[in-house]
DNA sequence: AGGGCCATGTAACCTGTTACATGATTGA
DNA sequence: TCAATCATGTAACAGGTTACATGGCCCT
């Protein structure tokens, strides 16, 4: 259900197309919630049936028509009701293919596990660099902000908080993997 | 697809019932991969059709028959092929309802966000205590180990690694939430 | 010349959740 | 006595993935 609320939440900032909502889920909000374009379109249809959003068709010459979605008052109410709730379960179900492979580490063997852990560290670092180094963070946010009618510095604080969260989690994963390598190397000596 | 590999992996330790596999996913492996019982049963049917597992029915008096699943050689091969691969995408898709709400923090307001963050910290701490303090960690592992034919100290090392990972991630989340509260409190003063 | 962006989706499929159905035994 | 554990599932639904279809514009 959360995708619906995510879409409604973004539409409270400004009306926009499904395509644009998809881009936002792909490029900025993805540290909190991921969704594909086809999923976004399907969900928008549902929201329209429930009268949480309406759309107007904007015709364009020699380009596909655009459907500009706008949140209704009912939609806003629904969104805010959800927003003020605290989720009953703070632990979201984990599905981490990498960790599953580590679970079977005794079959893989320590050398291979260490090899995998080293790649893991590199990829996590690359993700952090993609936010820090390349300033994707700021650009991501700029692009989102541009599309929004109301741009307040307060919003940015919260966006930075969740991006920071993403970065911190990656860093901890790197720390964990580093100490895991040490543990396994000690084990090999004995 | 990973659930299938998870099930095959556990069956390499020892043949067992679907119910038991479900318990293991519920109680020990869940830090890496979660699955419900009904999902496990469905997946076992598929694995049987693909000839990766076989089962024998053990009749019991006045109790439902047990289906003991055993991995086939083909199943073992498939599992090991998967195990040795490095997942192309190390970043598993994030779907975190709590973080989604924080993203919309400007609508919620700082006081409410701080309130939610404090609850968040408590629940994450409770999770850690449930592993550390109550010694659930060791008991979880004991229960799993009991059912396994081959019990080597090497396996335990890897299990401890992924549980440690779960604990570390919770601790980082607590750290993040604590610093987020500070940020928001400073903001309120200004 | 070819790939990526804009912009719409649909269809089929796979995965995950929730509720239902049955029923004995065991421990608090 | 009541909930939990053992033990099997099915059915319906919700949510997520992948592939297909269309087509112009812009940049390299």
Short mmCIF file of C-alpha atoms (C1' of nucleotides) in Angstrom, two decimals:
data_model
loop_
_atom_site.label_atom_id
_atom_site.label_comp_id
_atom_site.label_asym_id
_atom_site.label_seq_id
_atom_site.Cartn_x
_atom_site.Cartn_y
_atom_site.Cartn_z
CA UNK A 1 0.00 0.00 0.00
CA UNK A 2 2.91 2.34 0.67
CA UNK A 3 3.56 3.07 -2.99
CA UNK A 4 0.11 4.66 -3.16
CA UNK A 5 0.96 6.94 -0.24
CA UNK A 6 4.31 7.79 -1.72
CA UNK A 7 2.67 8.88 -4.97
CA UNK A 8 0.01 10.86 -3.15
CA UNK A 9 2.69 12.52 -1.03
CA UNK A 10 4.66 13.70 -4.04
CA UNK A 11 1.49 14.94 -5.70
CA UNK A 12 0.86 17.17 -2.67
CA UNK A 13 3.90 19.15 -3.82
CA UNK A 14 2.75 19.60 -7.41
CA UNK A 15 0.62 17.97 -10.12
CA UNK A 16 2.67 15.95 -12.59
CA UNK A 17 2.71 13.06 -15.08
CA UNK A 18 3.10 9.39 -14.25
CA UNK A 19 6.38 9.39 -16.05
CA UNK A 20 7.70 12.14 -13.85
CA UNK A 21 6.53 10.37 -10.69
CA UNK A 22 8.36 7.32 -11.93
CA UNK A 23 11.55 9.32 -12.37
CA UNK A 24 11.30 10.68 -8.85
CA UNK A 25 10.93 7.15 -7.47
CA UNK A 26 13.86 6.11 -9.56
CA UNK A 27 16.16 8.99 -8.76
CA UNK A 28 15.47 10.53 -5.41
CA UNK A 29 13.00 8.71 -3.20
CA UNK A 30 14.57 5.33 -4.00
CA UNK A 31 16.65 5.37 -0.79
CA UNK A 32 13.33 4.89 1.02
CA UNK A 33 11.07 3.19 -1.50
CA UNK A 34 11.64 1.79 -4.98
CA UNK A 35 9.09 1.39 -7.75
CA UNK A 36 9.20 0.78 -11.49
CA UNK A 37 7.37 2.89 -14.06
CA UNK A 38 4.85 0.18 -14.91
CA UNK A 39 4.03 -0.13 -11.24
CA UNK A 40 3.51 3.62 -10.99
CA UNK A 41 1.09 3.65 -13.93
CA UNK A 42 -0.94 0.78 -12.51
CA UNK A 43 -1.11 2.41 -9.10
CA UNK A 44 -2.21 5.73 -10.58
CA UNK A 45 -5.10 3.97 -12.31
CA UNK A 46 -6.18 2.54 -8.98
CA UNK A 47 -5.86 5.90 -7.24
CA UNK A 48 -7.99 7.46 -9.94
CA UNK A 49 -10.70 4.83 -9.47
CA UNK A 50 -10.66 5.57 -5.75
CA UNK A 51 -10.93 9.28 -6.55
CA UNK A 52 -7.73 10.15 -4.74
CA UNK A 53 -6.35 11.73 -7.91
CA UNK A 54 -7.75 13.24 -11.08
CA UNK A 55 -6.02 13.90 -14.38
CA UNK A 56 -6.30 16.22 -17.30
CA UNK A 57 -5.00 15.36 -20.74
CA UNK A 58 -2.65 17.87 -22.29
CA UNK A 59 -2.34 17.39 -26.02
CA UNK A 60 1.02 17.90 -27.62
CA UNK A 61 1.84 18.11 -31.27
CA UNK A 62 3.62 15.04 -32.53
CA UNK A 63 4.30 13.84 -29.01
CA UNK A 64 2.20 11.50 -26.92
CA UNK A 65 -0.45 13.25 -24.86
CA UNK A 66 0.48 13.95 -21.28
CA UNK A 67 -1.75 13.03 -18.39
CA UNK A 68 -1.24 15.49 -15.59
CA UNK A 69 -2.28 13.96 -12.29
CA UNK A 70 -3.57 16.13 -9.46
CA UNK A 71 -4.34 15.00 -5.92
CA UNK A 72 -7.92 15.50 -4.68
CA UNK A 73 -8.92 16.68 -1.21
CA UNK A 74 -9.94 13.14 -0.41
CA UNK A 75 -6.51 11.99 -1.54
CA UNK A 76 -4.83 14.54 0.71
CA UNK A 77 -6.84 13.40 3.69
CA UNK A 78 -5.97 9.76 3.05
CA UNK A 79 -2.31 10.61 2.69
CA UNK A 80 -2.20 12.64 5.90
CA UNK A 81 -4.01 9.99 7.90
CA UNK A 82 -1.39 7.48 6.80
CA UNK A 83 1.46 9.92 7.42
CA UNK A 84 0.57 10.53 11.06
CA UNK A 85 0.42 6.84 11.92
CA UNK A 86 3.49 5.12 13.25
CA UNK A 87 4.07 1.88 11.34
CA UNK A 88 3.30 -1.07 13.65
CA UNK A 89 6.30 -2.94 12.41
CA UNK A 90 9.50 -0.97 12.20
CA UNK A 91 11.48 -3.96 10.98
CA UNK A 92 10.71 -4.29 7.30
CA UNK A 93 11.16 -7.84 5.98
CA UNK A 94 14.73 -8.41 4.84
CA UNK A 95 15.50 -10.02 1.51
CA UNK A 96 19.19 -9.73 0.87
CA UNK A 97 20.61 -12.17 -1.63
CA UNK A 98 24.17 -11.40 -0.63
CA UNK A 99 23.55 -12.18 3.05
CA UNK A 100 21.79 -15.40 2.08
CA UNK A 101 24.95 -16.50 0.29
CA UNK A 102 27.03 -15.64 3.36
CA UNK A 103 24.70 -17.81 5.44
CA UNK A 104 25.90 -20.73 3.34
CA UNK A 105 29.50 -19.63 3.65
CA UNK A 106 30.68 -22.99 4.98
CA UNK A 107 29.79 -24.54 1.63
CA UNK A 108 31.41 -21.69 -0.30
CA UNK A 109 34.63 -21.77 1.65
CA UNK A 110 36.47 -18.88 3.35
CA UNK A 111 38.60 -17.82 0.36
CA UNK A 112 35.58 -17.44 -1.89
CA UNK A 113 33.60 -15.67 0.84
CA UNK A 114 36.45 -13.20 1.37
CA UNK A 115 36.57 -12.61 -2.38
CA UNK A 116 32.85 -11.86 -2.44
CA UNK A 117 33.11 -9.61 0.61
CA UNK A 118 35.79 -7.55 -1.11
CA UNK A 119 33.60 -7.00 -4.16
CA UNK A 120 30.73 -6.16 -1.83
CA UNK A 121 32.82 -3.46 -0.14
CA UNK A 122 33.77 -1.95 -3.49
CA UNK A 123 30.19 -1.78 -4.70
CA UNK A 124 28.93 -0.25 -1.48
CA UNK A 125 31.74 2.31 -1.69
CA UNK A 126 30.80 3.05 -5.30
CA UNK A 127 27.26 3.76 -4.18
CA UNK A 128 28.46 6.19 -1.53
CA UNK A 129 30.74 7.90 -4.05
CA UNK A 130 27.82 8.21 -6.43
CA UNK A 131 26.10 10.31 -3.78
CA UNK A 132 29.04 12.12 -2.16
CA UNK A 133 31.75 12.53 -4.76
CA UNK A 134 29.74 13.03 -7.89
CA UNK A 135 27.37 15.41 -6.13
CA UNK A 136 24.51 13.35 -7.39
CA UNK A 137 22.86 14.09 -4.09
CA UNK A 138 22.43 17.76 -4.81
CA UNK A 139 21.56 17.26 -8.44
CA UNK A 140 18.97 14.65 -7.62
CA UNK A 141 17.37 17.04 -5.23
CA UNK A 142 17.55 19.99 -7.60
CA UNK A 143 15.75 18.06 -10.27
CA UNK A 144 13.00 17.16 -7.88
CA UNK A 145 12.77 20.65 -6.47
CA UNK A 146 12.44 22.22 -9.91
CA UNK A 147 9.22 20.38 -10.54
CA UNK A 148 7.68 21.43 -7.31
CA UNK A 149 5.48 24.42 -6.89
CA UNK A 150 6.33 25.01 -3.26
CA UNK A 151 10.03 24.84 -2.53
CA UNK A 152 10.92 25.35 1.08
CA UNK A 153 14.29 24.81 2.75
CA UNK A 154 12.48 22.69 5.35
CA UNK A 155 11.79 19.89 2.86
CA UNK A 156 15.45 19.63 1.99
CA UNK A 157 16.32 18.84 5.62
CA UNK A 158 14.20 15.69 5.56
CA UNK A 159 15.44 14.61 2.15
CA UNK A 160 18.98 14.99 3.37
CA UNK A 161 18.12 12.93 6.44
CA UNK A 162 17.03 9.93 4.41
CA UNK A 163 19.95 10.23 2.01
CA UNK A 164 22.26 10.42 5.00
CA UNK A 165 20.58 7.29 6.26
CA UNK A 166 21.41 5.52 3.01
CA UNK A 167 25.02 6.61 3.24
CA UNK A 168 25.34 5.57 6.89
CA UNK A 169 23.91 2.14 6.21
CA UNK A 170 26.40 1.60 3.39
CA UNK A 171 29.25 2.66 5.62
CA UNK A 172 28.17 0.23 8.33
CA UNK A 173 27.94 -2.53 5.77
CA UNK A 174 31.50 -1.76 4.74
CA UNK A 175 32.61 -1.85 8.38
CA UNK A 176 30.83 -5.15 8.89
CA UNK A 177 32.35 -6.69 5.77
CA UNK A 178 35.82 -5.51 6.76
CA UNK A 179 35.60 -7.10 10.19
CA UNK A 180 34.08 -10.23 8.64
CA UNK A 181 37.14 -10.57 6.40
CA UNK A 182 39.37 -10.27 9.46
CA UNK A 183 37.42 -12.95 11.30
CA UNK A 184 37.67 -15.32 8.36
CA UNK A 185 41.38 -14.68 7.84
CA UNK A 186 42.12 -15.47 11.48
CA UNK A 187 40.08 -18.63 11.13
CA UNK A 188 42.11 -19.75 8.13
CA UNK A 189 45.40 -19.42 10.04
CA UNK A 190 44.14 -21.70 12.81
CA UNK B 1 14.21 -17.00 -7.04
CA UNK B 2 16.33 -16.73 -3.91
CA UNK B 3 13.80 -18.46 -1.68
CA UNK B 4 14.28 -21.60 -3.78
CA UNK B 5 18.05 -21.46 -3.24
CA UNK B 6 17.59 -20.80 0.45
CA UNK B 7 15.44 -23.90 0.79
CA UNK B 8 17.84 -26.02 -1.26
CA UNK B 9 20.72 -24.73 0.85
CA UNK B 10 19.12 -25.78 4.10
CA UNK B 11 18.21 -29.15 2.65
CA UNK B 12 21.91 -29.76 1.93
CA UNK B 13 22.35 -29.95 5.72
CA UNK B 14 19.58 -32.47 6.33
CA UNK B 15 16.26 -33.70 4.90
CA UNK B 16 13.27 -32.19 6.69
CA UNK B 17 9.60 -31.22 6.45
CA UNK B 18 8.22 -28.05 4.90
CA UNK B 19 7.03 -26.99 8.30
CA UNK B 20 10.51 -27.23 9.70
CA UNK B 21 11.97 -25.28 6.78
CA UNK B 22 9.38 -22.62 7.46
CA UNK B 23 10.44 -22.43 11.10
CA UNK B 24 14.06 -21.99 10.12
CA UNK B 25 13.12 -19.13 7.80
CA UNK B 26 11.07 -17.66 10.57
CA UNK B 27 13.56 -18.03 13.36
CA UNK B 28 17.11 -18.02 12.17
CA UNK B 29 17.67 -17.19 8.54
CA UNK B 30 15.23 -14.27 8.70
CA UNK B 31 18.05 -11.74 9.20
CA UNK B 32 18.98 -12.50 5.58
CA UNK B 33 15.74 -13.68 3.98
CA UNK B 34 12.16 -13.87 5.20
CA UNK B 35 9.44 -16.23 3.98
CA UNK B 36 6.07 -17.37 5.26
CA UNK B 37 5.01 -20.99 5.62
CA UNK B 38 2.57 -20.86 2.72
CA UNK B 39 5.31 -19.51 0.51
CA UNK B 40 7.60 -22.35 1.57
CA UNK B 41 5.00 -25.00 0.72
CA UNK B 42 4.36 -23.50 -2.71
CA UNK B 43 8.06 -23.29 -3.47
CA UNK B 44 8.64 -26.88 -2.39
CA UNK B 45 5.99 -28.02 -4.88
CA UNK B 46 7.81 -26.20 -7.64
CA UNK B 47 11.17 -27.61 -6.61
CA UNK B 48 9.68 -31.08 -6.66
CA UNK B 49 8.33 -30.55 -10.20
CA UNK B 50 11.79 -29.44 -11.28
CA UNK B 51 13.24 -32.54 -9.61
CA UNK B 52 15.50 -30.56 -7.32
CA UNK B 53 13.91 -32.26 -4.30
CA UNK B 54 12.07 -35.49 -3.61
CA UNK B 55 9.91 -36.42 -0.65
CA UNK B 56 8.82 -39.47 1.21
CA UNK B 57 5.63 -39.63 3.24
CA UNK B 58 6.00 -40.74 6.83
CA UNK B 59 2.70 -41.84 8.31
CA UNK B 60 1.97 -40.98 11.90
CA UNK B 61 -0.81 -42.23 14.08
CA UNK B 62 -3.43 -39.58 14.71
CA UNK B 63 -1.19 -36.86 13.40
CA UNK B 64 -0.96 -35.50 9.90
CA UNK B 65 1.46 -37.35 7.67
CA UNK B 66 4.88 -35.80 7.36
CA UNK B 67 6.51 -35.14 4.04
CA UNK B 68 10.24 -35.37 4.41
CA UNK B 69 11.97 -33.46 1.65
CA UNK B 70 15.40 -34.48 0.42
CA UNK B 71 17.58 -32.58 -2.03
CA UNK B 72 18.57 -34.42 -5.22
CA UNK B 73 21.98 -34.30 -6.87
CA UNK B 74 20.53 -32.02 -9.52
CA UNK B 75 19.25 -29.76 -6.75
CA UNK B 76 22.68 -29.66 -5.13
CA UNK B 77 24.29 -28.69 -8.41
CA UNK B 78 21.76 -25.91 -9.00
CA UNK B 79 22.27 -24.60 -5.48
CA UNK B 80 26.04 -24.58 -5.73
CA UNK B 81 26.01 -22.87 -9.11
CA UNK B 82 23.91 -20.10 -7.59
CA UNK B 83 26.05 -19.96 -4.46
CA UNK B 84 29.29 -19.33 -6.32
CA UNK B 85 27.88 -16.44 -8.34
CA UNK B 86 28.25 -12.93 -7.04
CA UNK B 87 24.88 -11.14 -7.23
CA UNK B 88 25.03 -8.53 -10.01
CA UNK B 89 23.22 -6.03 -7.86
CA UNK B 90 24.44 -5.72 -4.33
CA UNK B 91 21.90 -3.02 -3.51
CA UNK B 92 18.66 -4.85 -2.87
CA UNK B 93 15.57 -2.69 -3.50
CA UNK B 94 14.64 -0.70 -0.41
CA UNK B 95 11.07 -0.56 0.83
CA UNK B 96 11.05 1.09 4.19
CA UNK B 97 7.73 2.55 5.27
CA UNK B 98 9.30 4.45 8.13
CA UNK B 99 11.83 6.22 5.88
CA UNK B 100 9.06 7.06 3.42
CA UNK B 101 7.24 8.88 6.20
CA UNK B 102 10.41 10.77 7.12
CA UNK B 103 10.71 11.85 3.49
CA UNK B 104 7.43 13.68 3.98
CA UNK B 105 8.60 15.10 7.30
CA UNK B 106 7.89 18.69 6.32
CA UNK B 107 4.19 17.84 6.20
CA UNK B 108 4.36 15.93 9.48
CA UNK B 109 6.18 18.65 11.35
CA UNK B 110 9.38 18.38 13.44
CA UNK B 111 7.70 17.59 16.80
CA UNK B 112 5.81 14.65 15.34
CA UNK B 113 8.87 13.45 13.44
CA UNK B 114 10.95 13.55 16.64
CA UNK B 115 8.23 11.60 18.43
CA UNK B 116 8.28 8.94 15.72
CA UNK B 117 12.07 8.79 15.73
CA UNK B 118 12.07 8.14 19.47
CA UNK B 119 9.69 5.22 19.07
CA UNK B 120 11.84 3.99 16.20
CA UNK B 121 14.92 3.98 18.42
CA UNK B 122 13.11 2.04 21.14
CA UNK B 123 11.91 -0.64 18.74
CA UNK B 124 15.31 -1.06 17.12
CA UNK B 125 16.83 -1.35 20.59
CA UNK B 126 14.22 -3.94 21.53
CA UNK B 127 15.23 -5.98 18.51
CA UNK B 128 18.89 -5.87 19.53
CA UNK B 129 18.00 -6.85 23.11
CA UNK B 130 15.99 -9.75 21.75
CA UNK B 131 19.19 -11.07 20.22
CA UNK B 132 21.81 -10.01 22.77
CA UNK B 133 20.17 -9.87 26.18
CA UNK B 134 17.76 -12.71 25.95
CA UNK B 135 20.36 -14.95 24.33
CA UNK B 136 17.90 -15.68 21.58
CA UNK B 137 20.87 -15.69 19.26
CA UNK B 138 22.36 -18.82 20.72
CA UNK B 139 19.05 -20.54 21.22
CA UNK B 140 17.97 -19.82 17.67
CA UNK B 141 21.15 -21.37 16.43
CA UNK B 142 20.93 -24.35 18.77
CA UNK B 143 17.48 -25.18 17.52
CA UNK B 144 18.65 -25.08 13.95
CA UNK B 145 21.78 -27.06 14.69
CA UNK B 146 19.85 -29.82 16.44
CA UNK B 147 18.01 -30.66 13.24
CA UNK B 148 21.09 -30.86 11.17
CA UNK B 149 22.95 -34.02 10.47
CA UNK B 150 26.32 -32.40 10.01
CA UNK B 151 27.15 -29.91 12.71
CA UNK B 152 30.47 -28.21 12.27
CA UNK B 153 31.83 -25.22 14.19
CA UNK B 154 32.57 -23.61 10.81
CA UNK B 155 28.87 -23.11 10.01
CA UNK B 156 28.34 -21.23 13.24
CA UNK B 157 30.93 -18.62 12.22
CA UNK B 158 28.89 -17.64 9.18
CA UNK B 159 25.60 -17.64 11.05
CA UNK B 160 27.13 -15.37 13.63
CA UNK B 161 28.38 -13.09 10.88
CA UNK B 162 24.92 -12.47 9.48
CA UNK B 163 23.37 -12.04 12.92
CA UNK B 164 26.12 -9.59 13.76
CA UNK B 165 25.22 -7.80 10.56
CA UNK B 166 21.63 -7.48 11.71
CA UNK B 167 22.74 -6.09 15.06
CA UNK B 168 25.17 -3.63 13.49
CA UNK B 169 22.52 -2.31 11.11
CA UNK B 170 20.14 -1.73 13.99
CA UNK B 171 22.81 0.10 15.93
CA UNK B 172 23.56 2.35 12.97
CA UNK B 173 19.88 3.08 12.57
CA UNK B 174 19.76 4.12 16.22
CA UNK B 175 22.79 6.36 15.70
CA UNK B 176 21.20 7.90 12.64
CA UNK B 177 17.90 8.51 14.39
CA UNK B 178 19.67 10.07 17.38
CA UNK B 179 21.56 12.52 15.20
CA UNK B 180 18.39 13.21 13.20
CA UNK B 181 16.62 14.23 16.41
CA UNK B 182 19.50 16.59 17.21
CA UNK B 183 19.31 18.15 13.75
CA UNK B 184 15.59 18.71 14.05
CA UNK B 185 15.84 20.13 17.56
CA UNK B 186 18.44 22.66 16.43
CA UNK B 187 16.17 23.58 13.54
CA UNK B 188 13.27 24.23 15.87
CA UNK B 189 15.29 26.68 17.98
CA UNK B 190 16.18 28.73 14.91
"C1'" DA C 1 23.96 6.38 -36.89
"C1'" DG C 2 22.64 5.06 -32.48
"C1'" DG C 3 21.44 5.57 -27.81
"C1'" DG C 4 18.89 8.06 -24.35
"C1'" DC C 5 15.09 10.89 -22.92
"C1'" DC C 6 10.19 11.93 -23.06
"C1'" DA C 7 5.57 9.68 -22.63
"C1'" DT C 8 2.09 6.45 -22.86
"C1'" DG C 9 0.80 1.98 -21.43
"C1'" DT C 10 -0.50 -3.60 -21.53
"C1'" DA C 11 0.16 -8.52 -20.55
"C1'" DA C 12 2.09 -12.23 -18.51
"C1'" DC C 13 4.30 -13.81 -14.95
"C1'" DC C 14 6.43 -14.35 -10.36
"C1'" DT C 15 6.50 -13.34 -5.44
"C1'" DG C 16 4.50 -12.20 -1.00
"C1'" DT C 17 0.46 -11.71 2.21
"C1'" DT C 18 -3.76 -13.06 4.49
"C1'" DA C 19 -7.42 -15.85 5.56
"C1'" DC C 20 -9.33 -20.25 5.80
"C1'" DA C 21 -9.56 -25.38 7.06
"C1'" DT C 22 -8.33 -29.38 10.23
"C1'" DG C 23 -7.00 -31.50 14.51
"C1'" DA C 24 -4.20 -33.75 18.23
"C1'" DT C 25 -0.83 -32.84 21.94
"C1'" DT C 26 1.56 -30.26 25.43
"C1'" DG C 27 2.63 -26.84 28.75
"C1'" DA C 28 1.43 -22.55 31.54
"C1'" DT D 1 -8.67 -23.59 29.93
"C1'" DC D 2 -6.33 -21.40 26.49
"C1'" DA D 3 -2.54 -20.64 23.63
"C1'" DA D 4 1.21 -22.70 21.28
"C1'" DT D 5 3.42 -26.26 18.60
"C1'" DC D 6 3.28 -29.71 15.11
"C1'" DA D 7 1.76 -30.53 10.30
"C1'" DT D 8 -0.58 -30.31 6.15
"C1'" DG D 9 -2.11 -27.26 2.69
"C1'" DT D 10 -5.46 -24.05 -0.68
"C1'" DA D 11 -7.42 -19.81 -2.58
"C1'" DA D 12 -7.62 -15.20 -3.40
"C1'" DC D 13 -5.49 -11.19 -3.70
"C1'" DA D 14 -1.78 -7.62 -3.63
"C1'" DG D 15 2.59 -6.15 -5.09
"C1'" DG D 16 6.78 -6.41 -8.08
"C1'" DT D 17 9.36 -7.74 -12.48
"C1'" DT D 18 10.12 -8.21 -17.39
"C1'" DA D 19 9.10 -7.84 -21.98
"C1'" DC D 20 6.68 -5.74 -25.57
"C1'" DA D 21 4.78 -1.74 -28.44
"C1'" DT D 22 5.13 3.15 -30.35
"C1'" DG D 23 7.61 7.22 -31.92
"C1'" DG D 24 9.77 11.80 -32.21
"C1'" DC D 25 13.55 14.65 -30.55
"C1'" DC D 26 18.20 15.68 -29.11
"C1'" DC D 27 22.94 14.96 -28.38
"C1'" DT D 28 27.37 12.76 -29.43
#
